[in-house]
Amino acid sequence: MIPAEFKYLFPSTVDEAVRMLAEEGEDAKVIAGGQSLVPVLRMRLAAPTALIDIGGLTELTGVRDDGDSLLIGAMTTHYEVQRDHLIHDHALLLKLVTDTVADPQIRHRGTFGGSLCHADPAGDLLAPALALDAVMIIAGPSGRREVSASEFFVDYFTTALAPDEILLDVRVPKYTGWGAHYEKLNRVAQAWSIVAVAAAVRVSDGVIAAARVGLTNVGSGPVRAVEVESALVGLPATAESISAAAGRASTGDGYKDNLARVLTGRALTAAVG
Amino acid sequence: MTATAEPEVGKARLRKEDARLITGETRWTDNLQLTGMLHMAVLRSPVAHARITGVDVSRATAMPGVAVVLTGEDFAAEQGSLPCAWPITEDMKSPPAPALAVDQVNFAGEAVALVIADSAYHAADALEAIDVDYEDLPVVLDMEEALRDNDLVHPDLGTNRCATWIFDSAEAGAGTNVEDEIAAAEVVIERTFRQQRLIPAFMEPRSVVVDSSAGMFTVWSATQIPHILRWMLSAVTGISESKLRVIAPDVGGGFGGKLQVTPEELLCLLVARRMGRPVKWTETRTESMLAAHHGRDQVQKITLAARRDGTVTGLKVELLADMGAYLRLVTPGVPILGAFMFNSIYKFAGYRFECTNVFTNKVPTDAYRGAGRPEATFAIERMMDELAVELGMEPMKIREMNWIKHEEFPFTTVAGLTYDSGNYEAATARAMELFGYDDLREEQARRRADGSVVQLGIGISTYTEMCGLAPSRVLGALRYGAGGWETASIRMLPTGKVEVITGTSPHGQGHETVWSQIVADRLGVPFEDIEVLHGDTATSHKGMDSYGSRSLAVGGTALVQAADKVLAKARTLAAHMMECDEADVEFASGSFSVRGTSTVRALGDVVLAAHVAHDLPEGMEPGMDADATFDPDNFSYPHGTHLCATEVDTETGMVKIVRYVAVDDVGTVVNPLIVDGQVHGGLAQGIAQALYEEATHDEMGTLTTATFADYLVPCAADLPAFLTDRTTTPATSNPLGAKGVGEAGTIASTPAVVNSVLDAVRHLGVRDIEMPMSPERVWTALQGRPDPGAGDVAAGGLGSIDAQGGQS
């Protein structure tokens, strides 16, 4: 498992990283925790000419309170996400999803932003980012811009990030007091999901006031089950009403369609508590 | 007199090997660095079947650090053919097996060219600069299609049929004619089972270093079989065996996957000879999965004849076994090892086994943990359940009424083997008790009545196996190319320390600990004073190595015999020293004494006296060493009862093992901790066949499970807490009473799991589900739809990257 030769760069500021990315051209690649990129390099599925290691950009780590939302640094590790109090209190779904990512070693190296940029439709963090209306804050040669999750995930392993751009932070609205659950079906502990469903629900006086549902690995990117979400609003938070609404997660009769419905029902039921 | 020490045999000692293994202190093959060493990288065929019409190495040769690029043409005159030691029939078809393909490739992953460079990095870079032109040939993948001989893997052979091997109990005089039993039967059950292709997936990838300095060839290899490797490398290359030394240093697992003479071992040797410099090759995980031999891959058609009361009468086994593209060391013999085991613990009147070996354009199959016996055990244990269902009988009851009773041993089976000992009743009773069988049946009935989403199933496997490979005369009768004996030496050093040399070749089993325990008891020396040397043909000049759960039953017995020889000589010398009659000398706890007196000589004093040789009895040679070689009269027959409870989620198809009980009878146990470890690991691998693992190919013959993202090896998190216990019915075929435990868990567990899953969903109309029983397969069966195959939902991640054309 020997990668092809590459140039290794270690910027100390975001501006320097952006400049390096522009100088090295389209065959350069940003490396964050390396948990997806390094295997790809070692198997020579990709051979970037330069790796720009943003591991030294400490301003990209950690979670900050930003009023109505949280700002999660792209280089925040999964391990940090799992243990962050702000995330626990205001974006519980992200914690629960992150708990299921790979194994402890990978969670210590892998990063929140890296997973989103890798955009593997089987990756766990895409669906909750989409369902929770996350916004990506991106730096490039012409300054900063914001892209919503729904526009960020374009296709298999493809995002709206231009080759000369870097993801800095992810803004996630606060979902304080929402119930949440991630229902994941994988064959062995270290395997990716066959299908998984991320659900967050706000219940008020026994009635579902709002719901967010994102599906992992049912298409070329994360899928938001908007029909399920809208069908749930105003219904009593009972197994029967959830089950009926969850049926809208898919219309097909294949195995994954079935899983989408079954796991959506289970995720919502658990989220309601 | 010294106090009698606590016996070592039976003590759950921590393994003396582990400190160096888990701290990384040991030196694996890939850690070796020799002055001037070159690195070899292997270019592998991306296609499964093609003629090589051109190889252009000019660009690669000019790359930085490259010493030479070599192709099959360069070795055509000297590489010969990789050995197959088991021509199972006189007319077996055996194609030449070049280590490096010359003009045709026959499986995807076959070696086509070599880069030899000054670093592993330069070698890997230059691989991409070799241009090979392939002219595609039709790809043969399916065994039944292959037997129609429309397209041939090896056109020169004229057929894809390698050999057909038959055992018939009537012809052998071991039983009746099975066709008569079937014709007369009140019940006949026919089923077809598929043993999927598996990858041994040892932890340490294969690695070879060859040093050609000083007129000797020293080969370090991550192998299970240093002695056989030396013999075969000599036979293939013509290098004198006396000029070849093979060393297997610490080896990180094998599971049969390193019971091989590999193309890369031969190529490293040839390159070192050609270049006059040391050469190293270490494979990547994907290379290992593509090119190291696979296991299983059979289609089993089974016919069982019985009476309405549940008594079984006849068993007919018709197998197709996938050889892959070539016959490696014991490829054709692996299914034959199962021939004697399909009848298992049951008393059939008539039995017939017919196996047809088939060539396909896939990597060769060969030994994988259990080798032939898991396949047999799976088939018979599945059939016993099918019979129980057919007759509406309790599945344990039907086994009990057909198995050999404990008072009937020794028992000669319809397959002609004589089982020396066993007690199936005792193991079963203990397993049923630990499992809580009756309570689980009640719970199952409740869930069925409720129509619960999560159904419960109970699976049984009452297995036996043949271990302790093997009586040499039996191997000879089966046309195997070598013997089955094992050897051991004991060297008593003048300071009282002991060196033990064994011809077995441990690669994770813990022989150093167990061999030390045996010698400590036998000679009364401290465990810590014993050093076990192995895996180097210069120190252990002969041996038949480790596989087939043979090491303790055969190699351990040789060790006992060597120890007895040491004691016999020491006793003579002790009598001389104590000036008494040898018949009056007693030995206990490491000391000789004269019966009825206080005269004592410690073994260490006797050894020193032998070493200095100042005063020896007339005719006695100086020194106190002994060699012994043991050739068993019979196999050993571990057995046991495994019970598995699974929950099947009928909405997702997910299977979860909720309770697993293994009560094994492996005879006398030397180290219970090591035995438990072997059982746990074996269970994990057998369960993996039932639920997780399968090597799959696309229609072009490309392996689609060439990473651990696609080939699902379970870890501890995926497995239940195993409840293990033992009954002990010592083997009578060796003085230790040991039967072997390396493969028991793997052999027993697969049918226990599959029977359990089927038991959970049978009332919902499901009759069978192919292995591995993925959630998609289980769910699809519950919908009454045809098997979906391995499917594309095994994983995402790297698998999906590959599928999407290498995007990142």
mmCIF file of N, CA, C and O in Angstrom, chain B residues 716-793:
data_model
loop_
_atom_site.group_PDB
_atom_site.id
_atom_site.type_symbol
_atom_site.label_atom_id
_atom_site.label_comp_id
_atom_site.label_asym_id
_atom_site.label_seq_id
_atom_site.Cartn_x
_atom_site.Cartn_y
_atom_site.Cartn_z
ATOM 1 N N ALA B 716 -14.839 -8.185 17.456
ATOM 2 C CA ALA B 716 -15.448 -8.566 18.730
ATOM 3 C C ALA B 716 -16.826 -7.928 18.907
ATOM 4 O O ALA B 716 -17.740 -8.546 19.461
ATOM 5 N N ALA B 717 -16.987 -6.707 18.412
ATOM 6 C CA ALA B 717 -18.263 -6.005 18.589
ATOM 7 C C ALA B 717 -19.421 -6.703 17.877
ATOM 8 O O ALA B 717 -20.582 -6.492 18.215
ATOM 9 N N ASP B 718 -19.109 -7.536 16.907
ATOM 10 C CA ASP B 718 -20.166 -8.195 16.126
ATOM 11 C C ASP B 718 -20.533 -9.560 16.676
ATOM 12 O O ASP B 718 -21.432 -10.213 16.147
ATOM 13 N N LEU B 719 -19.812 -10.012 17.694
ATOM 14 C CA LEU B 719 -19.987 -11.386 18.162
ATOM 15 C C LEU B 719 -20.504 -11.386 19.593
ATOM 16 O O LEU B 719 -20.245 -10.458 20.361
ATOM 17 N N PRO B 720 -21.237 -12.429 19.956
ATOM 18 C CA PRO B 720 -21.775 -12.494 21.313
ATOM 19 C C PRO B 720 -20.704 -12.954 22.297
ATOM 20 O O PRO B 720 -19.611 -13.342 21.900
ATOM 21 N N ALA B 721 -21.033 -12.899 23.565
ATOM 22 C CA ALA B 721 -20.166 -13.530 24.570
ATOM 23 C C ALA B 721 -20.386 -15.036 24.434
ATOM 24 O O ALA B 721 -21.511 -15.513 24.540
ATOM 25 N N PHE B 722 -19.327 -15.774 24.162
ATOM 26 C CA PHE B 722 -19.480 -17.216 23.980
ATOM 27 C C PHE B 722 -19.481 -17.923 25.339
ATOM 28 O O PHE B 722 -18.656 -17.621 26.195
ATOM 29 N N LEU B 723 -20.405 -18.852 25.485
ATOM 30 C CA LEU B 723 -20.393 -19.708 26.673
ATOM 31 C C LEU B 723 -19.705 -21.008 26.266
ATOM 32 O O LEU B 723 -20.253 -21.777 25.478
ATOM 33 N N THR B 724 -18.505 -21.227 26.787
ATOM 34 C CA THR B 724 -17.783 -22.434 26.393
ATOM 35 C C THR B 724 -17.559 -23.336 27.597
ATOM 36 O O THR B 724 -17.402 -22.879 28.723
ATOM 37 N N ASP B 725 -17.589 -24.606 27.308
ATOM 38 C CA ASP B 725 -17.237 -25.592 28.328
ATOM 39 C C ASP B 725 -16.707 -26.830 27.608
ATOM 40 O O ASP B 725 -16.722 -26.880 26.374
ATOM 41 N N ARG B 726 -16.267 -27.770 28.387
ATOM 42 C CA ARG B 726 -15.670 -28.956 27.771
ATOM 43 C C ARG B 726 -16.119 -30.215 28.495
ATOM 44 O O ARG B 726 -16.363 -30.185 29.704
ATOM 45 N N THR B 727 -16.183 -31.290 27.753
ATOM 46 C CA THR B 727 -16.140 -32.615 28.360
ATOM 47 C C THR B 727 -14.795 -33.200 27.952
ATOM 48 O O THR B 727 -14.203 -32.759 26.964
ATOM 49 N N THR B 728 -14.310 -34.159 28.694
ATOM 50 C CA THR B 728 -12.982 -34.689 28.389
ATOM 51 C C THR B 728 -13.041 -36.199 28.236
ATOM 52 O O THR B 728 -13.189 -36.935 29.210
ATOM 53 N N THR B 729 -12.974 -36.621 26.991
ATOM 54 C CA THR B 729 -12.853 -38.041 26.674
ATOM 55 C C THR B 729 -11.516 -38.188 25.958
ATOM 56 O O THR B 729 -11.414 -37.851 24.783
ATOM 57 N N PRO B 730 -10.472 -38.614 26.655
ATOM 58 C CA PRO B 730 -9.137 -38.587 26.043
ATOM 59 C C PRO B 730 -9.067 -39.414 24.765
ATOM 60 O O PRO B 730 -9.712 -40.463 24.651
ATOM 61 N N ALA B 731 -8.277 -38.932 23.819
ATOM 62 C CA ALA B 731 -7.975 -39.731 22.631
ATOM 63 C C ALA B 731 -7.149 -40.927 23.074
ATOM 64 O O ALA B 731 -6.323 -40.824 23.980
ATOM 65 N N THR B 732 -7.383 -42.072 22.439
ATOM 66 C CA THR B 732 -6.594 -43.255 22.789
ATOM 67 C C THR B 732 -5.433 -43.439 21.835
ATOM 68 O O THR B 732 -4.628 -44.340 21.996
ATOM 69 N N SER B 733 -5.352 -42.568 20.827
ATOM 70 C CA SER B 733 -4.343 -42.772 19.779
ATOM 71 C C SER B 733 -3.027 -42.069 20.086
ATOM 72 O O SER B 733 -2.094 -42.155 19.312
ATOM 73 N N ASN B 734 -2.953 -41.338 21.181
ATOM 74 C CA ASN B 734 -1.662 -40.751 21.565
ATOM 75 C C ASN B 734 -1.584 -40.658 23.079
ATOM 76 O O ASN B 734 -2.610 -40.581 23.762
ATOM 77 N N PRO B 735 -0.355 -40.677 23.633
ATOM 78 C CA PRO B 735 -0.208 -40.743 25.095
ATOM 79 C C PRO B 735 -0.694 -39.495 25.816
ATOM 80 O O PRO B 735 -0.978 -39.549 27.016
ATOM 81 N N LEU B 736 -0.785 -38.366 25.112
ATOM 82 C CA LEU B 736 -1.299 -37.166 25.766
ATOM 83 C C LEU B 736 -2.816 -37.217 25.922
ATOM 84 O O LEU B 736 -3.384 -36.543 26.772
ATOM 85 N N GLY B 737 -3.461 -37.998 25.075
ATOM 86 C CA GLY B 737 -4.930 -38.015 25.069
ATOM 87 C C GLY B 737 -5.519 -36.807 24.379
ATOM 88 O O GLY B 737 -6.710 -36.531 24.465
ATOM 89 N N ALA B 738 -4.663 -36.041 23.668
ATOM 90 C CA ALA B 738 -5.116 -34.798 23.032
ATOM 91 C C ALA B 738 -5.688 -35.090 21.653
ATOM 92 O O ALA B 738 -5.237 -35.991 20.955
ATOM 93 N N LYS B 739 -6.701 -34.301 21.266
ATOM 94 C CA LYS B 739 -7.333 -34.525 19.965
ATOM 95 C C LYS B 739 -7.064 -33.400 18.965
ATOM 96 O O LYS B 739 -7.117 -33.616 17.762
ATOM 97 N N GLY B 740 -6.837 -32.168 19.458
ATOM 98 C CA GLY B 740 -6.679 -31.035 18.534
ATOM 99 C C GLY B 740 -7.870 -30.109 18.639
ATOM 100 O O GLY B 740 -9.007 -30.563 18.807
ATOM 101 N N VAL B 741 -7.608 -28.804 18.547
ATOM 102 C CA VAL B 741 -8.686 -27.841 18.763
ATOM 103 C C VAL B 741 -8.659 -26.679 17.772
ATOM 104 O O VAL B 741 -9.524 -25.824 17.777
ATOM 105 N N GLY B 742 -7.679 -26.663 16.891
ATOM 106 C CA GLY B 742 -7.502 -25.486 16.031
ATOM 107 C C GLY B 742 -8.663 -25.188 15.118
ATOM 108 O O GLY B 742 -8.896 -24.036 14.762
ATOM 109 N N GLU B 743 -9.393 -26.213 14.720
ATOM 110 C CA GLU B 743 -10.421 -26.001 13.713
ATOM 111 C C GLU B 743 -11.840 -26.247 14.229
ATOM 112 O O GLU B 743 -12.821 -25.965 13.531
ATOM 113 N N ALA B 744 -11.951 -26.766 15.451
ATOM 114 C CA ALA B 744 -13.249 -27.204 15.959
ATOM 115 C C ALA B 744 -14.310 -26.102 15.889
ATOM 116 O O ALA B 744 -15.425 -26.315 15.409
ATOM 117 N N GLY B 745 -13.964 -24.932 16.361
ATOM 118 C CA GLY B 745 -14.948 -23.841 16.399
ATOM 119 C C GLY B 745 -15.454 -23.479 15.022
ATOM 120 O O GLY B 745 -16.651 -23.225 14.818
ATOM 121 N N THR B 746 -14.541 -23.466 14.054
ATOM 122 C CA THR B 746 -14.919 -23.109 12.687
ATOM 123 C C THR B 746 -15.811 -24.174 12.070
ATOM 124 O O THR B 746 -16.780 -23.871 11.373
ATOM 125 N N ILE B 747 -15.464 -25.423 12.326
ATOM 126 C CA ILE B 747 -16.208 -26.536 11.736
ATOM 127 C C ILE B 747 -17.619 -26.598 12.302
ATOM 128 O O ILE B 747 -18.596 -26.783 11.576
ATOM 129 N N ALA B 748 -17.728 -26.401 13.608
ATOM 130 C CA ALA B 748 -19.024 -26.613 14.256
ATOM 131 C C ALA B 748 -19.999 -25.457 14.065
ATOM 132 O O ALA B 748 -21.205 -25.666 13.987
ATOM 133 N N SER B 749 -19.475 -24.238 14.004
ATOM 134 C CA SER B 749 -20.378 -23.100 14.208
ATOM 135 C C SER B 749 -21.221 -22.733 12.998
ATOM 136 O O SER B 749 -22.361 -22.268 13.160
ATOM 137 N N THR B 750 -20.700 -22.903 11.805
ATOM 138 C CA THR B 750 -21.434 -22.421 10.631
ATOM 139 C C THR B 750 -22.841 -23.029 10.542
ATOM 140 O O THR B 750 -23.825 -22.288 10.423
ATOM 141 N N PRO B 751 -22.972 -24.357 10.622
ATOM 142 C CA PRO B 751 -24.337 -24.902 10.550
ATOM 143 C C PRO B 751 -25.186 -24.549 11.767
ATOM 144 O O PRO B 751 -26.415 -24.440 11.640
ATOM 145 N N ALA B 752 -24.569 -24.357 12.929
ATOM 146 C CA ALA B 752 -25.368 -23.986 14.110
ATOM 147 C C ALA B 752 -26.067 -22.652 13.863
ATOM 148 O O ALA B 752 -27.241 -22.481 14.182
ATOM 149 N N VAL B 753 -25.333 -21.711 13.262
ATOM 150 C CA VAL B 753 -25.908 -20.392 13.004
ATOM 151 C C VAL B 753 -26.978 -20.479 11.914
ATOM 152 O O VAL B 753 -28.080 -19.938 12.054
ATOM 153 N N VAL B 754 -26.644 -21.161 10.837
ATOM 154 C CA VAL B 754 -27.589 -21.226 9.713
ATOM 155 C C VAL B 754 -28.863 -21.976 10.130
ATOM 156 O O VAL B 754 -29.982 -21.538 9.830
ATOM 157 N N ASN B 755 -28.708 -23.073 10.835
ATOM 158 C CA ASN B 755 -29.891 -23.796 11.329
ATOM 159 C C ASN B 755 -30.736 -22.893 12.226
ATOM 160 O O ASN B 755 -31.977 -22.952 12.200
ATOM 161 N N SER B 756 -30.063 -22.083 13.009
ATOM 162 C CA SER B 756 -30.772 -21.201 13.923
ATOM 163 C C SER B 756 -31.593 -20.151 13.176
ATOM 164 O O SER B 756 -32.765 -19.916 13.490
ATOM 165 N N VAL B 757 -30.978 -19.530 12.181
ATOM 166 C CA VAL B 757 -31.692 -18.497 11.418
ATOM 167 C C VAL B 757 -32.890 -19.120 10.703
ATOM 168 O O VAL B 757 -34.000 -18.567 10.719
ATOM 169 N N LEU B 758 -32.675 -20.281 10.102
ATOM 170 C CA LEU B 758 -33.792 -20.927 9.397
ATOM 171 C C LEU B 758 -34.898 -21.320 10.375
ATOM 172 O O LEU B 758 -36.087 -21.218 10.061
ATOM 173 N N ASP B 759 -34.485 -21.746 11.560
ATOM 174 C CA ASP B 759 -35.473 -22.125 12.568
ATOM 175 C C ASP B 759 -36.329 -20.921 12.980
ATOM 176 O O ASP B 759 -37.506 -21.071 13.304
ATOM 177 N N ALA B 760 -35.722 -19.745 12.907
ATOM 178 C CA ALA B 760 -36.458 -18.532 13.295
ATOM 179 C C ALA B 760 -37.522 -18.147 12.266
ATOM 180 O O ALA B 760 -38.527 -17.537 12.621
ATOM 181 N N VAL B 761 -37.282 -18.474 11.004
ATOM 182 C CA VAL B 761 -38.176 -17.960 9.952
ATOM 183 C C VAL B 761 -38.873 -19.052 9.149
ATOM 184 O O VAL B 761 -39.635 -18.750 8.229
ATOM 185 N N ARG B 762 -38.630 -20.285 9.509
ATOM 186 C CA ARG B 762 -39.226 -21.381 8.732
ATOM 187 C C ARG B 762 -40.754 -21.323 8.749
ATOM 188 O O ARG B 762 -41.404 -21.573 7.733
ATOM 189 N N HIS B 763 -41.313 -20.950 9.887
ATOM 190 C CA HIS B 763 -42.777 -20.900 9.986
ATOM 191 C C HIS B 763 -43.355 -19.771 9.129
ATOM 192 O O HIS B 763 -44.563 -19.698 8.930
ATOM 193 N N LEU B 764 -42.470 -18.886 8.628
ATOM 194 C CA LEU B 764 -42.937 -17.816 7.748
ATOM 195 C C LEU B 764 -42.770 -18.200 6.281
ATOM 196 O O LEU B 764 -42.893 -17.359 5.386
ATOM 197 N N GLY B 765 -42.461 -19.477 6.045
ATOM 198 C CA GLY B 765 -42.437 -19.981 4.675
ATOM 199 C C GLY B 765 -41.054 -20.041 4.045
ATOM 200 O O GLY B 765 -40.926 -20.339 2.866
ATOM 201 N N VAL B 766 -40.012 -19.753 4.822
ATOM 202 C CA VAL B 766 -38.657 -19.768 4.272
ATOM 203 C C VAL B 766 -38.083 -21.177 4.393
ATOM 204 O O VAL B 766 -38.112 -21.771 5.466
ATOM 205 N N ARG B 767 -37.522 -21.693 3.302
ATOM 206 C CA ARG B 767 -36.943 -23.047 3.326
ATOM 207 C C ARG B 767 -35.429 -23.027 3.384
ATOM 208 O O ARG B 767 -34.798 -23.910 3.931
ATOM 209 N N ASP B 768 -34.836 -22.032 2.757
ATOM 210 C CA ASP B 768 -33.374 -21.971 2.780
ATOM 211 C C ASP B 768 -32.946 -20.540 2.478
ATOM 212 O O ASP B 768 -33.692 -19.776 1.851
ATOM 213 N N ILE B 769 -31.767 -20.182 2.944
ATOM 214 C CA ILE B 769 -31.154 -18.892 2.639
ATOM 215 C C ILE B 769 -29.675 -19.163 2.423
ATOM 216 O O ILE B 769 -29.034 -19.851 3.216
ATOM 217 N N GLU B 770 -29.140 -18.636 1.337
ATOM 218 C CA GLU B 770 -27.725 -18.881 1.052
ATOM 219 C C GLU B 770 -26.827 -18.117 2.012
ATOM 220 O O GLU B 770 -27.194 -17.069 2.527
ATOM 221 N N MET B 771 -25.618 -18.665 2.173
ATOM 222 C CA MET B 771 -24.607 -17.970 2.966
ATOM 223 C C MET B 771 -23.834 -16.994 2.076
ATOM 224 O O MET B 771 -23.653 -17.285 0.902
ATOM 225 N N PRO B 772 -23.319 -15.912 2.636
ATOM 226 C CA PRO B 772 -23.595 -15.446 3.985
ATOM 227 C C PRO B 772 -25.009 -14.874 4.068
ATOM 228 O O PRO B 772 -25.481 -14.256 3.123
ATOM 229 N N MET B 773 -25.639 -15.097 5.216
ATOM 230 C CA MET B 773 -27.040 -14.699 5.388
ATOM 231 C C MET B 773 -27.092 -13.207 5.705
ATOM 232 O O MET B 773 -27.325 -12.795 6.830
ATOM 233 N N SER B 774 -26.889 -12.419 4.657
ATOM 234 C CA SER B 774 -26.897 -10.964 4.801
ATOM 235 C C SER B 774 -28.320 -10.519 5.104
ATOM 236 O O SER B 774 -29.288 -11.221 4.789
ATOM 237 N N PRO B 775 -28.487 -9.349 5.689
ATOM 238 C CA PRO B 775 -29.839 -8.865 5.950
ATOM 239 C C PRO B 775 -30.677 -8.816 4.677
ATOM 240 O O PRO B 775 -31.864 -9.148 4.700
ATOM 241 N N GLU B 776 -30.057 -8.440 3.569
ATOM 242 C CA GLU B 776 -30.830 -8.378 2.322
ATOM 243 C C GLU B 776 -31.308 -9.765 1.903
ATOM 244 O O GLU B 776 -32.441 -9.941 1.469
ATOM 245 N N ARG B 777 -30.423 -10.750 2.038
ATOM 246 C CA ARG B 777 -30.821 -12.115 1.666
ATOM 247 C C ARG B 777 -31.956 -12.619 2.554
ATOM 248 O O ARG B 777 -32.902 -13.246 2.079
ATOM 249 N N VAL B 778 -31.852 -12.363 3.847
ATOM 250 C CA VAL B 778 -32.880 -12.849 4.781
ATOM 251 C C VAL B 778 -34.206 -12.156 4.492
ATOM 252 O O VAL B 778 -35.257 -12.807 4.397
ATOM 253 N N TRP B 779 -34.155 -10.852 4.313
ATOM 254 C CA TRP B 779 -35.392 -10.100 4.053
ATOM 255 C C TRP B 779 -36.026 -10.549 2.735
ATOM 256 O O TRP B 779 -37.232 -10.754 2.639
ATOM 257 N N THR B 780 -35.180 -10.732 1.722
ATOM 258 C CA THR B 780 -35.687 -11.149 0.413
ATOM 259 C C THR B 780 -36.355 -12.521 0.509
ATOM 260 O O THR B 780 -37.412 -12.756 -0.086
ATOM 261 N N ALA B 781 -35.738 -13.410 1.264
ATOM 262 C CA ALA B 781 -36.351 -14.735 1.452
ATOM 263 C C ALA B 781 -37.698 -14.603 2.150
ATOM 264 O O ALA B 781 -38.651 -15.313 1.816
ATOM 265 N N LEU B 782 -37.776 -13.694 3.092
ATOM 266 C CA LEU B 782 -39.039 -13.501 3.810
ATOM 267 C C LEU B 782 -40.131 -12.935 2.890
ATOM 268 O O LEU B 782 -41.321 -13.124 3.138
ATOM 269 N N GLN B 783 -39.719 -12.250 1.842
ATOM 270 C CA GLN B 783 -40.704 -11.745 0.868
ATOM 271 C C GLN B 783 -41.089 -12.831 -0.135
ATOM 272 O O GLN B 783 -41.907 -12.579 -1.025
ATOM 273 N N GLY B 784 -40.425 -13.982 -0.042
ATOM 274 C CA GLY B 784 -40.703 -15.052 -1.001
ATOM 275 C C GLY B 784 -40.086 -14.790 -2.353
ATOM 276 O O GLY B 784 -40.490 -15.356 -3.364
ATOM 277 N N ARG B 785 -39.068 -13.915 -2.391
ATOM 278 C CA ARG B 785 -38.429 -13.606 -3.669
ATOM 279 C C ARG B 785 -37.145 -14.429 -3.818
ATOM 280 O O ARG B 785 -36.591 -14.905 -2.837
ATOM 281 N N PRO B 786 -36.657 -14.576 -5.051
ATOM 282 C CA PRO B 786 -35.424 -15.361 -5.265
ATOM 283 C C PRO B 786 -34.197 -14.681 -4.651
ATOM 284 O O PRO B 786 -34.182 -13.463 -4.467
ATOM 285 N N ASP B 787 -33.187 -15.494 -4.370
ATOM 286 C CA ASP B 787 -31.959 -14.981 -3.746
ATOM 287 C C ASP B 787 -31.378 -13.834 -4.571
ATOM 288 O O ASP B 787 -31.217 -13.950 -5.779
ATOM 289 N N PRO B 788 -31.076 -12.705 -3.906
ATOM 290 C CA PRO B 788 -30.566 -11.542 -4.645
ATOM 291 C C PRO B 788 -29.074 -11.595 -4.918
ATOM 292 O O PRO B 788 -28.530 -10.665 -5.511
ATOM 293 N N GLY B 789 -28.387 -12.658 -4.503
ATOM 294 C CA GLY B 789 -26.935 -12.696 -4.644
ATOM 295 C C GLY B 789 -26.295 -11.861 -3.562
ATOM 296 O O GLY B 789 -26.953 -11.407 -2.627
ATOM 297 N N ALA B 790 -24.983 -11.664 -3.719
ATOM 298 C CA ALA B 790 -24.245 -10.940 -2.678
ATOM 299 C C ALA B 790 -24.711 -9.500 -2.599
ATOM 300 O O ALA B 790 -24.614 -8.850 -1.578
ATOM 301 N N GLY B 791 -25.245 -8.973 -3.725
ATOM 302 C CA GLY B 791 -25.796 -7.632 -3.709
ATOM 303 C C GLY B 791 -24.727 -6.560 -3.687
ATOM 304 O O GLY B 791 -23.537 -6.835 -3.614
ATOM 305 N N ASP B 792 -25.175 -5.309 -3.747
ATOM 306 C CA ASP B 792 -24.222 -4.212 -3.782
ATOM 307 C C ASP B 792 -24.371 -3.346 -2.544
ATOM 308 O O ASP B 792 -24.017 -2.191 -2.521
ATOM 309 N N VAL B 793 -24.953 -3.931 -1.500
ATOM 310 C CA VAL B 793 -25.202 -3.135 -0.313
ATOM 311 C C VAL B 793 -24.333 -3.581 0.860
ATOM 312 O O VAL B 793 -24.602 -3.258 1.986
#
